[in-house]
């Protein structure tokens, strides 16, 4: 498996030499895959990362073996969180906010925000041991999150016109109690629009549904990665069919 932190998240950077739309991020990751000699990956995306996964699938569909989409946003809709987050992406004003007010308010709201992402399931006790608060509240990551919020609705509007052209297998996962994106309006609707898809909506899970259905997601990746002419998985050193995860 190859796991990419999208630009501005994790330990990655987000240069200001372009607009980091979902299409631009997909093209950037495609360049990285070419440098790594990766061919026909199974692409796994969670949350905003599903838009990047769809960018890879619609831009170079023959090169994507399969898609695993988790808690994604696929169709444009009015969102209050987008309006609230966008000011931090603006030049000058956003710079001032990211180095003064935003880290302070973010620290106050962070635990509640993460709990909302897991709800109705509980947040793991060690979550902030693995994902430090300081990493989440860096000015560059605040800018990345704000820019992503600004591009989220137009990216979904762009990709939804291409869903009918997707011919690779797609596995869709969502939490029934997701408070971030509505499963019925997003994941269930996408499943209806994709003839080569399967859908799992997990009761008792929220936006972080992959913590609850990790085995089911792994099985979906294994099915797509397997050689269709064999009945079992074999140990492989080849990069062909490697799972690719795109995360925040």
PDB file of C-alpha atoms in Angstrom, residues 71-77 79 156 163 172 181-191:
ATOM      1  CA  UNK A  71     -17.739   8.798   3.517  1.00  0.00           C
ATOM      2  CA  UNK A  72     -17.449  10.875   0.370  1.00  0.00           C
ATOM      3  CA  UNK A  73     -19.069  14.029  -0.971  1.00  0.00           C
ATOM      4  CA  UNK A  74     -20.172  13.408  -4.570  1.00  0.00           C
ATOM      5  CA  UNK A  75     -22.977  15.851  -5.430  1.00  0.00           C
ATOM      6  CA  UNK A  76     -23.065  19.646  -4.942  1.00  0.00           C
ATOM      7  CA  UNK A  77     -25.260  20.980  -2.152  1.00  0.00           C
ATOM      8  CA  UNK A  79     -23.185  23.689   3.078  1.00  0.00           C
ATOM      9  CA  UNK A 156     -18.399  17.655  -6.908  1.00  0.00           C
ATOM     10  CA  UNK A 163     -19.986   9.274 -13.096  1.00  0.00           C
ATOM     11  CA  UNK A 172     -18.860   2.671  -1.510  1.00  0.00           C
ATOM     12  CA  UNK A 181     -22.104  14.237   4.753  1.00  0.00           C
ATOM     13  CA  UNK A 182     -25.594  12.778   4.474  1.00  0.00           C
ATOM     14  CA  UNK A 183     -25.325   9.121   3.310  1.00  0.00           C
ATOM     15  CA  UNK A 184     -28.686   9.109   1.522  1.00  0.00           C
ATOM     16  CA  UNK A 185     -27.947  12.263  -0.479  1.00  0.00           C
ATOM     17  CA  UNK A 186     -24.358  11.273  -1.302  1.00  0.00           C
ATOM     18  CA  UNK A 187     -23.301   7.609  -1.035  1.00  0.00           C
ATOM     19  CA  UNK A 188     -26.719   6.043  -1.702  1.00  0.00           C
ATOM     20  CA  UNK A 189     -27.284   8.357  -4.661  1.00  0.00           C
ATOM     21  CA  UNK A 190     -23.848   7.562  -6.090  1.00  0.00           C
ATOM     22  CA  UNK A 191     -24.558   3.843  -5.829  1.00  0.00           C
TER      23      UNK A 191
END
